[in-house]
Short mmCIF file of C-alpha atoms (C1' of nucleotides) in Angstrom, two decimals:
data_model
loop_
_atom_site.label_atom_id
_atom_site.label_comp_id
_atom_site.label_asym_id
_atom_site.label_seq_id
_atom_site.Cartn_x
_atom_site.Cartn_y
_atom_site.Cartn_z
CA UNK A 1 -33.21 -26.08 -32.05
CA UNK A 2 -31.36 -22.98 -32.36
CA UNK A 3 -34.81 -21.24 -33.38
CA UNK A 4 -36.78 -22.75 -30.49
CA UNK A 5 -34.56 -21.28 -27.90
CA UNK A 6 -34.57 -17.73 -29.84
CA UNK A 7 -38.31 -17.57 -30.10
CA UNK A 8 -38.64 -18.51 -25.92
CA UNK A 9 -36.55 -15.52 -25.72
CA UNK A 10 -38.63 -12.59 -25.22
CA UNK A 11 -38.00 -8.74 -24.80
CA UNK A 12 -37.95 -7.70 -21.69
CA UNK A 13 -34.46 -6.22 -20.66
CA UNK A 14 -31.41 -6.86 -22.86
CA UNK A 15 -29.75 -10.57 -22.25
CA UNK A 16 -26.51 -8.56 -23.41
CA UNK A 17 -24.86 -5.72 -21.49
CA UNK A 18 -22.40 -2.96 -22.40
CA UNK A 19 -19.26 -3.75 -22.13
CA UNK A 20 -18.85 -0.47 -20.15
CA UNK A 21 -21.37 -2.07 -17.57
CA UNK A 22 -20.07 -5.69 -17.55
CA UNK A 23 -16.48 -3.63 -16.36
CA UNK A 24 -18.10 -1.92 -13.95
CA UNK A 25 -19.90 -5.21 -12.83
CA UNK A 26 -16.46 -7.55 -12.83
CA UNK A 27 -14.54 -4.80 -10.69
CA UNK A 28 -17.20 -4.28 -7.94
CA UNK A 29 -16.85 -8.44 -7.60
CA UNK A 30 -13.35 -8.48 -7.48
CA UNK A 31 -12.69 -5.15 -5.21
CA UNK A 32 -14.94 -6.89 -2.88
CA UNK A 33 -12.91 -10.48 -3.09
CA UNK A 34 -10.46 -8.83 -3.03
CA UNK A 35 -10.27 -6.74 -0.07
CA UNK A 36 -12.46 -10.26 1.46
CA UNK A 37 -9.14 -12.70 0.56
CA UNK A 38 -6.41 -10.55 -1.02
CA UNK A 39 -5.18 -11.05 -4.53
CA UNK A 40 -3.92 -14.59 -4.23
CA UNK A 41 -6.50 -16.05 -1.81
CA UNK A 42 -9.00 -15.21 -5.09
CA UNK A 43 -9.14 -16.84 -7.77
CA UNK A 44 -10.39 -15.92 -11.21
CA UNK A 45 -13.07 -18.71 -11.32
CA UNK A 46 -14.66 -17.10 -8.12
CA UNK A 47 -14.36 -13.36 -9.71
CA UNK A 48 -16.52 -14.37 -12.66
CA UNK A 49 -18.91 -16.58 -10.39
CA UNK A 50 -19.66 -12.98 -8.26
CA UNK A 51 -20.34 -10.94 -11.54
CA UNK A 52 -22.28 -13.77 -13.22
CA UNK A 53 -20.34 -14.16 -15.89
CA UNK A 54 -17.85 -16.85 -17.43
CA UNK A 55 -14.32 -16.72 -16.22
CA UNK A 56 -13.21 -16.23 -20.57
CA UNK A 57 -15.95 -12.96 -20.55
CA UNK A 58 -13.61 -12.20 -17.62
CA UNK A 59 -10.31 -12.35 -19.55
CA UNK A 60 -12.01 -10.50 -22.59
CA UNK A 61 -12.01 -7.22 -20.67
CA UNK A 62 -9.16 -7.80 -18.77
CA UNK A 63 -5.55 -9.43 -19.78
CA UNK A 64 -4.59 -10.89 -16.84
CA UNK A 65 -5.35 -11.28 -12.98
CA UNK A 66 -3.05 -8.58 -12.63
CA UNK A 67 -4.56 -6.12 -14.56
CA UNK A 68 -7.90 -6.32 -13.01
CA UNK A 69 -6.28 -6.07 -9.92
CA UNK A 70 -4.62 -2.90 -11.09
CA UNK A 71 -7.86 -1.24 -12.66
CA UNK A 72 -9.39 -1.30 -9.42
CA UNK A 73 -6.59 0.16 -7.44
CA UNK A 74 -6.50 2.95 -10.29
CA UNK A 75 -9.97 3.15 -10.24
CA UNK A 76 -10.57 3.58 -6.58
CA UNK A 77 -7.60 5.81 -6.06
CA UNK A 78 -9.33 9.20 -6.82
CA UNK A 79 -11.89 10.55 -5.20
CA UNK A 80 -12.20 14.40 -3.49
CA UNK A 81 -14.82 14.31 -1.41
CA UNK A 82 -14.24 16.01 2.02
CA UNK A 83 -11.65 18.85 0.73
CA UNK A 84 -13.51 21.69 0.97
CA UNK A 85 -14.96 21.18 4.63
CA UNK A 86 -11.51 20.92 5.50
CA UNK A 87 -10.16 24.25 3.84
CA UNK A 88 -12.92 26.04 5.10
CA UNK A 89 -11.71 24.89 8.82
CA UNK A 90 -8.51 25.72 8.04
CA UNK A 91 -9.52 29.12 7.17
CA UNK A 92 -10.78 29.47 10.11
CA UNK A 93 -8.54 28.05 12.66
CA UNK A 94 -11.15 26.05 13.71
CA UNK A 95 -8.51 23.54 15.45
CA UNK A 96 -11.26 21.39 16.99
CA UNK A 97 -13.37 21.20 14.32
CA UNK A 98 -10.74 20.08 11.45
CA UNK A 99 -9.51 17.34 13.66
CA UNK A 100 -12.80 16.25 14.47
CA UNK A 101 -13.56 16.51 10.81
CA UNK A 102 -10.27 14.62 10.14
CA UNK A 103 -10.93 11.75 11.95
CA UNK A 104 -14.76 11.46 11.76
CA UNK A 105 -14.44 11.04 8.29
CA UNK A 106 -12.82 7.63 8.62
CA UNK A 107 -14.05 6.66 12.32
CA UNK A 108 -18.01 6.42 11.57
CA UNK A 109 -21.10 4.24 11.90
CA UNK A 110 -21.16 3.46 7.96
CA UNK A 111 -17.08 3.17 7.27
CA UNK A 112 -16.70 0.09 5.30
CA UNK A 113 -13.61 -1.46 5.98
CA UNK A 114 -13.22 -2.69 2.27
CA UNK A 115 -10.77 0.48 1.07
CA UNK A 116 -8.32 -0.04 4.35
CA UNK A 117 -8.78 -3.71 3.95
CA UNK A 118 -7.16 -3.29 -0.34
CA UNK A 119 -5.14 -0.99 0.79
CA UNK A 120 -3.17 -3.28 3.37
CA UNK A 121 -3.35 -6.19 1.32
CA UNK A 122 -2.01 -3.85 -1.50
CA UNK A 123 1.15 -2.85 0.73
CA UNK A 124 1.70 -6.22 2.58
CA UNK A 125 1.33 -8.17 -1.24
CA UNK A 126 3.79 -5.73 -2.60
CA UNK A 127 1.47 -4.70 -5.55
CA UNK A 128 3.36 -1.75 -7.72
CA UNK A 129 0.02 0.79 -7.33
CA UNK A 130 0.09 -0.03 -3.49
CA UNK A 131 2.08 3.24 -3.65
CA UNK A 132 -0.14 5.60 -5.70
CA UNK A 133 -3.03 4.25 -3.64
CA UNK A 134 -1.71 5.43 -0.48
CA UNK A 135 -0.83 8.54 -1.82
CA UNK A 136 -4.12 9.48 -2.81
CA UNK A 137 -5.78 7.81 -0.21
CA UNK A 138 -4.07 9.11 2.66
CA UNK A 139 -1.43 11.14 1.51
CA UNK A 140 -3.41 14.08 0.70
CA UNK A 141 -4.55 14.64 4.08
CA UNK A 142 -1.85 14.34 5.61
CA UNK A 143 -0.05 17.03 4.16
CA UNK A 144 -3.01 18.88 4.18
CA UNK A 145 -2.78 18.25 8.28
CA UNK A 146 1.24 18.65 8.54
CA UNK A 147 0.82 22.08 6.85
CA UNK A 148 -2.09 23.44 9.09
CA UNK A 149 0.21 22.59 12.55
CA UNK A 150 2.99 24.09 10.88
CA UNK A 151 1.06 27.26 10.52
CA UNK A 152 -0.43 27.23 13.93
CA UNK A 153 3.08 26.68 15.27
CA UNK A 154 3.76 30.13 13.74
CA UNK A 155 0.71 31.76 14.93
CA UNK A 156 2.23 30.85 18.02
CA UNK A 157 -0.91 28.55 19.30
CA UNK A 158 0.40 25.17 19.02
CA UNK A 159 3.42 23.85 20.60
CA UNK A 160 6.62 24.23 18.77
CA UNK A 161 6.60 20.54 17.62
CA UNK A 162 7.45 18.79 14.51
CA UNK A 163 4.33 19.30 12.06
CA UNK A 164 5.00 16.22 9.94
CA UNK A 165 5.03 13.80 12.92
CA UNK A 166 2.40 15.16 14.75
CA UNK A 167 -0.01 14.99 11.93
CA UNK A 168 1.35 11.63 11.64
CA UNK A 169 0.74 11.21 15.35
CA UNK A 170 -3.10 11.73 14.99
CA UNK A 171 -3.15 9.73 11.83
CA UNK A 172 -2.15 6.68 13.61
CA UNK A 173 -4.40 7.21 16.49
CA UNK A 174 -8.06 7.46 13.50
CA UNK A 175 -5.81 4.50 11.52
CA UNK A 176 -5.08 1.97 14.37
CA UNK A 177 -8.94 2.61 15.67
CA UNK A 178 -10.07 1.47 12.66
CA UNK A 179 -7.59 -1.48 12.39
CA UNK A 180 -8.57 -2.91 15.54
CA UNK A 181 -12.75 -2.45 14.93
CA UNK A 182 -12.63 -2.87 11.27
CA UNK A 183 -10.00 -5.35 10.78
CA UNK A 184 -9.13 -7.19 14.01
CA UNK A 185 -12.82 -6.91 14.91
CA UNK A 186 -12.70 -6.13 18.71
CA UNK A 187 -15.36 -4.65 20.66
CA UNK A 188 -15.67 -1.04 20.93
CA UNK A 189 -16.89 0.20 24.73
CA UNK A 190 -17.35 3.72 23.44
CA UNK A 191 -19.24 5.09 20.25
CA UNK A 192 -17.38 5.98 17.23
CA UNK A 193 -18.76 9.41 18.07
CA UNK A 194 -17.71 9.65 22.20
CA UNK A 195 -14.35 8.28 20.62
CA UNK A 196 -13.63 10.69 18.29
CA UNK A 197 -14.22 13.67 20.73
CA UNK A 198 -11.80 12.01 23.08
CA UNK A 199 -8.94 11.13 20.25
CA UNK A 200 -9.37 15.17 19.63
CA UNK A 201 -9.28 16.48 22.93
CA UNK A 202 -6.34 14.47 24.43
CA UNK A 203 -4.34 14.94 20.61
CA UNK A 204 -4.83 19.27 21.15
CA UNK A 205 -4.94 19.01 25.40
CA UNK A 206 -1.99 15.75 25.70
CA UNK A 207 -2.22 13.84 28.62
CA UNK A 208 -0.48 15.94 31.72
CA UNK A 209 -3.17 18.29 33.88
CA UNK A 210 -1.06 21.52 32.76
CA UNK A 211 -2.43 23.78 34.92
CA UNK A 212 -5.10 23.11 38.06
CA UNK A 213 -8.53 24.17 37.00
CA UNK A 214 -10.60 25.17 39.27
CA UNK B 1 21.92 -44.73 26.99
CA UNK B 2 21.59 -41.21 27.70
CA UNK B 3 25.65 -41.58 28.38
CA UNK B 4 26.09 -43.72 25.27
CA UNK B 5 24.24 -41.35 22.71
CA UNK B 6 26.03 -38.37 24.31
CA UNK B 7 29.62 -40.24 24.41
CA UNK B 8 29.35 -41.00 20.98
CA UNK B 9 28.73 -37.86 19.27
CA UNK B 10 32.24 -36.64 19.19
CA UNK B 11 33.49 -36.47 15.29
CA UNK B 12 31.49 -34.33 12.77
CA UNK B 13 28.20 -33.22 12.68
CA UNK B 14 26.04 -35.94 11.96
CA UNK B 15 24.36 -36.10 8.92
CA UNK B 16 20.95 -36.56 9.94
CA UNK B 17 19.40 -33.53 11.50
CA UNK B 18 17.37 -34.35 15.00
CA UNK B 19 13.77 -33.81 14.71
CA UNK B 20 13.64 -31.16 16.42
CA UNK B 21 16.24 -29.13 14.86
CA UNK B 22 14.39 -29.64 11.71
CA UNK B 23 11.18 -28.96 12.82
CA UNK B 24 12.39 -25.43 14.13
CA UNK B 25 14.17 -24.89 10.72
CA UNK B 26 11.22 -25.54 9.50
CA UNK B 27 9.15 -23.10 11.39
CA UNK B 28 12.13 -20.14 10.82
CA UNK B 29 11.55 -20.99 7.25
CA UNK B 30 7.90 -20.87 7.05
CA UNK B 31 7.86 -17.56 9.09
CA UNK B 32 9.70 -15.24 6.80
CA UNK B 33 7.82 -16.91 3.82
CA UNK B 34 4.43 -16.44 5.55
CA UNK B 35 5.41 -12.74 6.44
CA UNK B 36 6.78 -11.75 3.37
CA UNK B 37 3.88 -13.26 1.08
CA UNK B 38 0.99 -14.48 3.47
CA UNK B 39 -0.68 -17.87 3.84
CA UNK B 40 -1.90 -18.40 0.12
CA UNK B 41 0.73 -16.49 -1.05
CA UNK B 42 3.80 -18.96 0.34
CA UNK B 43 3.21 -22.57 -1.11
CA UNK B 44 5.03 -25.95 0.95
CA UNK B 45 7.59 -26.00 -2.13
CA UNK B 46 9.31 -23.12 -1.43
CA UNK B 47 9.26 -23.76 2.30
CA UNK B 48 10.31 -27.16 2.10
CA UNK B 49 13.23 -25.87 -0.38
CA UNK B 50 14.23 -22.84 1.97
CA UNK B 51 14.39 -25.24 4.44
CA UNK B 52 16.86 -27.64 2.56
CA UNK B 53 14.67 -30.16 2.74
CA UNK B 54 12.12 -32.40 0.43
CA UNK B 55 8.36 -31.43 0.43
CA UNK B 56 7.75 -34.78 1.61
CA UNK B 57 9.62 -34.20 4.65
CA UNK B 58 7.97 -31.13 5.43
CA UNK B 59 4.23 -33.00 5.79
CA UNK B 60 5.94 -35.71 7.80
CA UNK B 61 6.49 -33.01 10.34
CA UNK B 62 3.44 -30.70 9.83
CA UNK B 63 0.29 -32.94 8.80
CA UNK B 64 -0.90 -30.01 6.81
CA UNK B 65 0.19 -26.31 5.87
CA UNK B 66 -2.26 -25.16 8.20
CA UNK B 67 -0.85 -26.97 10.51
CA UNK B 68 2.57 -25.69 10.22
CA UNK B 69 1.00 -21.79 10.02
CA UNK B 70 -0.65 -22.18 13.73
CA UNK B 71 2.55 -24.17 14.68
CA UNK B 72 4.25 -20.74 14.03
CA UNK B 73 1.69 -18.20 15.58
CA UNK B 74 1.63 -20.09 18.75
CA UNK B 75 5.21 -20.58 18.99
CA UNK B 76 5.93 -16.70 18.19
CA UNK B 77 2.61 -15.63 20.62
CA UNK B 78 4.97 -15.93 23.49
CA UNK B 79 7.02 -13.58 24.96
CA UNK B 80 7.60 -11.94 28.23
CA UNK B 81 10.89 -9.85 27.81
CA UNK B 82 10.25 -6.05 28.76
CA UNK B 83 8.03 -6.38 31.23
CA UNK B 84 10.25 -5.90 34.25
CA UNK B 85 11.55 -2.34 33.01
CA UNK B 86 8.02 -1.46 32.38
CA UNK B 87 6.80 -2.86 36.02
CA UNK B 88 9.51 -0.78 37.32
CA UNK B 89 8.38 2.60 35.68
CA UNK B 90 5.32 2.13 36.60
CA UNK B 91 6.32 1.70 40.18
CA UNK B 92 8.30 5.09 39.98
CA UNK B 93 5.13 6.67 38.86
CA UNK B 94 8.14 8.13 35.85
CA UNK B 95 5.90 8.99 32.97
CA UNK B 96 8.29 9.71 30.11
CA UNK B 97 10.27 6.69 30.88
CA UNK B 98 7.47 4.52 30.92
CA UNK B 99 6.05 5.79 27.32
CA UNK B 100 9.51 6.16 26.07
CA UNK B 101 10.20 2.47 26.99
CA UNK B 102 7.04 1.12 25.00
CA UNK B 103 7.69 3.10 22.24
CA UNK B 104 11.39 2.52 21.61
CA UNK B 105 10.69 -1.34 21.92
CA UNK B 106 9.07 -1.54 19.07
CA UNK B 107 10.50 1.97 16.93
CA UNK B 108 14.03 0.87 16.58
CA UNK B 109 16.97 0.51 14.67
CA UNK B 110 16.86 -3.37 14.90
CA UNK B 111 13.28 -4.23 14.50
CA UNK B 112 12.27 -6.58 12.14
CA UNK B 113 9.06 -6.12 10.72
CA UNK B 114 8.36 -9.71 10.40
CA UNK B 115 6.20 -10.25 13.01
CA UNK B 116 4.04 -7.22 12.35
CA UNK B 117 3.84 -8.54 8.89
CA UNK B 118 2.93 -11.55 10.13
CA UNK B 119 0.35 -10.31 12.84
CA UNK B 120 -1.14 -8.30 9.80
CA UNK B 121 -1.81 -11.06 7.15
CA UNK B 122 -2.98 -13.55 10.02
CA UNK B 123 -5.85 -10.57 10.75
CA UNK B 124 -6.48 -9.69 7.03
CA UNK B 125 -6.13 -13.77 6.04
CA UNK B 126 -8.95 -14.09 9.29
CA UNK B 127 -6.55 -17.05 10.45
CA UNK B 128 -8.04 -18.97 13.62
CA UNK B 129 -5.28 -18.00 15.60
CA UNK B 130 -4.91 -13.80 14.41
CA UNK B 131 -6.89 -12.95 18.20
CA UNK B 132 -4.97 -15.12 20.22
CA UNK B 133 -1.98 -14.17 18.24
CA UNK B 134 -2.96 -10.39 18.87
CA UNK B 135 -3.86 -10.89 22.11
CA UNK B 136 -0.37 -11.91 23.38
CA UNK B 137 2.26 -9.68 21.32
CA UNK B 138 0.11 -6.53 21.84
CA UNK B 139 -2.77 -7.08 24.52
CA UNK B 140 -0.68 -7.22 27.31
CA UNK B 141 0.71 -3.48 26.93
CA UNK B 142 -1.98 -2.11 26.31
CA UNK B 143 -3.82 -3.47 28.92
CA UNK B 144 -0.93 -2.61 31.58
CA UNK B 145 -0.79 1.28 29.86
CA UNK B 146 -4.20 1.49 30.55
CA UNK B 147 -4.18 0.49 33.87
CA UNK B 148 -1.00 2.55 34.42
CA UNK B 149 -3.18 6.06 32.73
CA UNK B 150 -6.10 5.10 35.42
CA UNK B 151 -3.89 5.02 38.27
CA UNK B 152 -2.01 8.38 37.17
CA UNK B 153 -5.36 9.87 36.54
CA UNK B 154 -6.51 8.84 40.37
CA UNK B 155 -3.09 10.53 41.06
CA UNK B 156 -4.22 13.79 39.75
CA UNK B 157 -1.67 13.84 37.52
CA UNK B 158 -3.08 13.18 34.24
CA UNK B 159 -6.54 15.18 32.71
CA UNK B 160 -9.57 12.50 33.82
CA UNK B 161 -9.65 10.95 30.55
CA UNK B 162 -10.66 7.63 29.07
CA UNK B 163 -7.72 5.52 29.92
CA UNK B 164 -8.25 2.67 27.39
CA UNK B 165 -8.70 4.86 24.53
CA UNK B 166 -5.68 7.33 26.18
CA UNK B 167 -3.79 3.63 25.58
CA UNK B 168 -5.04 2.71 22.23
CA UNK B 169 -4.19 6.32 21.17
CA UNK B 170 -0.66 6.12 22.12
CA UNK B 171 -0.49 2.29 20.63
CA UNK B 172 -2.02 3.90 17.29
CA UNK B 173 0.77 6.26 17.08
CA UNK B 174 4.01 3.56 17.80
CA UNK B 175 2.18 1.18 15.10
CA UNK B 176 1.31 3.87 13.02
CA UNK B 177 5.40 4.82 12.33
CA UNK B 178 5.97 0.85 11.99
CA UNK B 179 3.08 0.91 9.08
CA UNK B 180 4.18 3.55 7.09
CA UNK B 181 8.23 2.89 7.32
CA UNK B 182 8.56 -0.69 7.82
CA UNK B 183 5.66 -2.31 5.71
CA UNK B 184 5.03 0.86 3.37
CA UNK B 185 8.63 1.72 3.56
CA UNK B 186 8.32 5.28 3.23
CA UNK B 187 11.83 7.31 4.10
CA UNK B 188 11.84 8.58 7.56
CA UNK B 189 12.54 12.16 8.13
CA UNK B 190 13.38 11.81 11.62
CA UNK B 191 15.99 9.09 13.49
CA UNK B 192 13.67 6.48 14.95
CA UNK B 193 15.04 7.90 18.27
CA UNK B 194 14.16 11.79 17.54
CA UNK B 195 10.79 10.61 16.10
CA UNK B 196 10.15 8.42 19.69
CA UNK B 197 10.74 11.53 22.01
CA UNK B 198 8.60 13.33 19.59
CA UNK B 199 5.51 11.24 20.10
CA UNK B 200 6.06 11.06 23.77
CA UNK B 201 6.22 14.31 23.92
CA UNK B 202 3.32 15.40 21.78
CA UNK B 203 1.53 12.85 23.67
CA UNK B 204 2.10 14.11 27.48
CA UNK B 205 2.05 17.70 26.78
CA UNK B 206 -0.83 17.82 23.58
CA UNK B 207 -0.46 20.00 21.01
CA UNK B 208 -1.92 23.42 22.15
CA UNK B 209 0.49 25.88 24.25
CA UNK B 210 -1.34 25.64 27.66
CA UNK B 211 0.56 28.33 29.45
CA UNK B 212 3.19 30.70 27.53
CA UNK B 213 6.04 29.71 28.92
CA UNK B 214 8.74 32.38 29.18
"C1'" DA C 1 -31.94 -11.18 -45.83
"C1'" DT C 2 -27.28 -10.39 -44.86
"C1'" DG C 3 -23.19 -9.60 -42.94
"C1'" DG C 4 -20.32 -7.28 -39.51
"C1'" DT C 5 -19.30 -6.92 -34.63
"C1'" DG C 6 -19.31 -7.22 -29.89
"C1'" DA C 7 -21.21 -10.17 -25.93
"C1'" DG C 8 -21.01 -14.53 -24.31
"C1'" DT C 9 -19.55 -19.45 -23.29
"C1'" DA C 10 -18.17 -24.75 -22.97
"C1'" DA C 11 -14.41 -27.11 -23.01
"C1'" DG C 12 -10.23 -27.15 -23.07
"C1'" DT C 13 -4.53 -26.44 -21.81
"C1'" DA C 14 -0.25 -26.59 -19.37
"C1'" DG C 15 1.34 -25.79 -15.16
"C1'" DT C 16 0.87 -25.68 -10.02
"C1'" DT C 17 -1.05 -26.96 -5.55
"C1'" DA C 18 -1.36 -29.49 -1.15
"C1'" DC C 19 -0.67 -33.82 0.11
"C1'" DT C 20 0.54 -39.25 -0.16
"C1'" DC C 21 2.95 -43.57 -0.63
"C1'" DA C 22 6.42 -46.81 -1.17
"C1'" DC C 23 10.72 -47.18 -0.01
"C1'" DC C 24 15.61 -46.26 1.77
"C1'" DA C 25 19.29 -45.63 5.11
"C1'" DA C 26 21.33 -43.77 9.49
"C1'" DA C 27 21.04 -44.33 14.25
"C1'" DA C 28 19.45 -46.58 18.63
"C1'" DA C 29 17.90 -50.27 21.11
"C1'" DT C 30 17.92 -55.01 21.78
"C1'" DA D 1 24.23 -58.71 14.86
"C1'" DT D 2 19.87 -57.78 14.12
"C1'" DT D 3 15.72 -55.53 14.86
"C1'" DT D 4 13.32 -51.08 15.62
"C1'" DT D 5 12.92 -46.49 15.27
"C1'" DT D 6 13.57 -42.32 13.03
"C1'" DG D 7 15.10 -38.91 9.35
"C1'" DG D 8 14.73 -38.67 4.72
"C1'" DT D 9 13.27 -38.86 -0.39
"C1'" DG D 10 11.45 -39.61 -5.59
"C1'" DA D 11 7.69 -40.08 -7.81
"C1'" DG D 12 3.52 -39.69 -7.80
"C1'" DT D 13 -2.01 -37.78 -7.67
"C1'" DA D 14 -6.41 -35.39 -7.84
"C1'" DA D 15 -7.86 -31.07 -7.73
"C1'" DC D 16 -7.15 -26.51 -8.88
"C1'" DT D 17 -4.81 -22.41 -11.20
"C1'" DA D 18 -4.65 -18.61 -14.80
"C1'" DC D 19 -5.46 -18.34 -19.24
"C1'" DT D 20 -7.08 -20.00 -24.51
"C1'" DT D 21 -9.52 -21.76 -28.25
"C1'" DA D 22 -13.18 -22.32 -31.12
"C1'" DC D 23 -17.38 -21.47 -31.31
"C1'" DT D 24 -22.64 -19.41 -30.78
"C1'" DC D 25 -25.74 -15.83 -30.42
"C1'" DA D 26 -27.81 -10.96 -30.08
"C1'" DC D 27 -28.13 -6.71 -32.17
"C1'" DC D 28 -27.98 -3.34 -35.64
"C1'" DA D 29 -27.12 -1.01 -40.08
"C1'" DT D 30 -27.39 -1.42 -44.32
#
DNA sequence: ATGGTGAGTAAGTAGTTACTCACCAAAAAT
DNA sequence: ATTTTTGGTGAGTAACTACTTACTCACCAT
């Protein structure tokens, strides 16, 4: 019997795959359950049903739950993408366009909210690497942001105002944006585009007509 | 037998609780459960036992935990406080008062972030009631700073800019500081005061010196 | 062929979950 | 004084949870 079913078995692709692949395969299925249901609205049984696999293959490559849960957050953590457009605009004093830059990276047609959506459920679960995950995520650019107002406070073009909250300011404005399209799923009645160029102009210009144009 | 029942209850408490009493116990216990570890993450055992009371109890009340979980997002979805200090600054056309007053209310020494916790997991959890929850505790400002921008625009007084996403902007900023200090907990570098005239500021004026001022 | 090793699973386990039922006793109503 | 209503519980239950065990099979190098 055993034969029969080897000998039906042809070659075509390999039945088995790497356990570097398999990895790869489990944490794409749970990052997206994840982020979908948080860590205890999903359960191991549905994590193994995603990736095709038993729920025991599951526990072969990781421990626990818990450590799957931390692999991703470890995993997804890095990433550099965007840096140098940035310190080239900040080179340049290009206020304008590293805002726009700023925020366009997060406020776009393709976004997916999955990242934001881990990273909340990371911070309201209480997960230990909710921490390092914001750090990299967010932190980065935000000091990256606090230190370009500071120096454009001393070159005298920005108001004298505090460069940690008013990077933290503009933050919130790209952040909440993306909470209430991404996450609480209300309509937009601009683009992403039309709304970026406004977030930018009324963060550098405020809101009071300073002086009458003509 | 109104009189009688009130006549009577003269010595100590009485041992049974009134349904109603126990119902709202209920609910207070559920609510800081829910916030601090979300619908799957709270089970009816350790709200029945915060509570003082048997699980059994808690279902004779609540005919499921579902049940109990809207019970509390419709309860808390009501409130009206603040609006007559805002209608007033509005009326008085007084800018900084009027941002200042929607800001403080919710960046404050007192401010529990249970309900934003709440709010938070009831979006991410995609519970029934997370829009109409939404829609009551935050809706309603933002709607009424909106409508406030449009009218100062009209005025002349503020740039002609889009006044729901002028509203959303300053909204992103208030929730922002909640996010990263009361449900990331990161230290503050600023009093919650200091930080509120910050934003106000940074928000009415902008960021980029308009006219050097002597 | 043979044997070592990693990929893979069916069928568990002990504990937990939301929820129920039979029953009791304190008040109220009669 | 007795019935009715209401607040309250102990002891369940079926389904589900994270995690294990004992095992089979595919692949490859001798």
């Amino acid at each position: 019997m055993n034969r029969a079913r080897t000998s039906l078995r042809q070659r075509h692709q390999p039945l088995r795959t790497s356990g570097h692949e398999r990895q790869a395969s489990l944490i794409s299925a749970a990052t997206s359950l994840f982020a979908a249901n948080g860590f205890t609205g999903t359960t191991t049984k549905q994590i193994a049903k995603a990736a095709g696999v038993s729920e025991a293959l599951l526990f072969k490559h990781f421990p626990t739950k818990h450590a799957l849960y931390t692999a991703i957050l470890a995993e997804k953590a890095q990433y550099s993408e965007l840096r140098d457009a940035v310190e080239e605009a900040t080179k340049k004093r290009d206020d304008e366009r590293l805002f726009t830059l700023l925020a366009s990276y997060r406020i776009r047609k393709g976004a997916d909210p999955t990242m934001l959506r881990l990273l909340l459920f990371s911070a309201l679960e209480g997960h230990e690497l909710s921490d390092m995950f914001f750090q990299q995520q967010y932190r980065v650019f935000h000091d990256l942001l606090a230190g370009y107002i500071r120096r454009r406070i001393e070159d005298g073009a920005f108001r004298p105002i505090d460069p940690v909250l008013a990077a933290k300011a503009f933050f919130g404005v790209v952040l909440h944006h993306r909470l209430l399209h991404d996450i609480f799923e209300l309509p937009m009645h601009l683009s992403h585009e039309a709304s970026v160029v406004e977030y930018v102009s009324l963060f550098l210009g405020g809101l009071v007509r300073q002086s009458p144009d003509s």
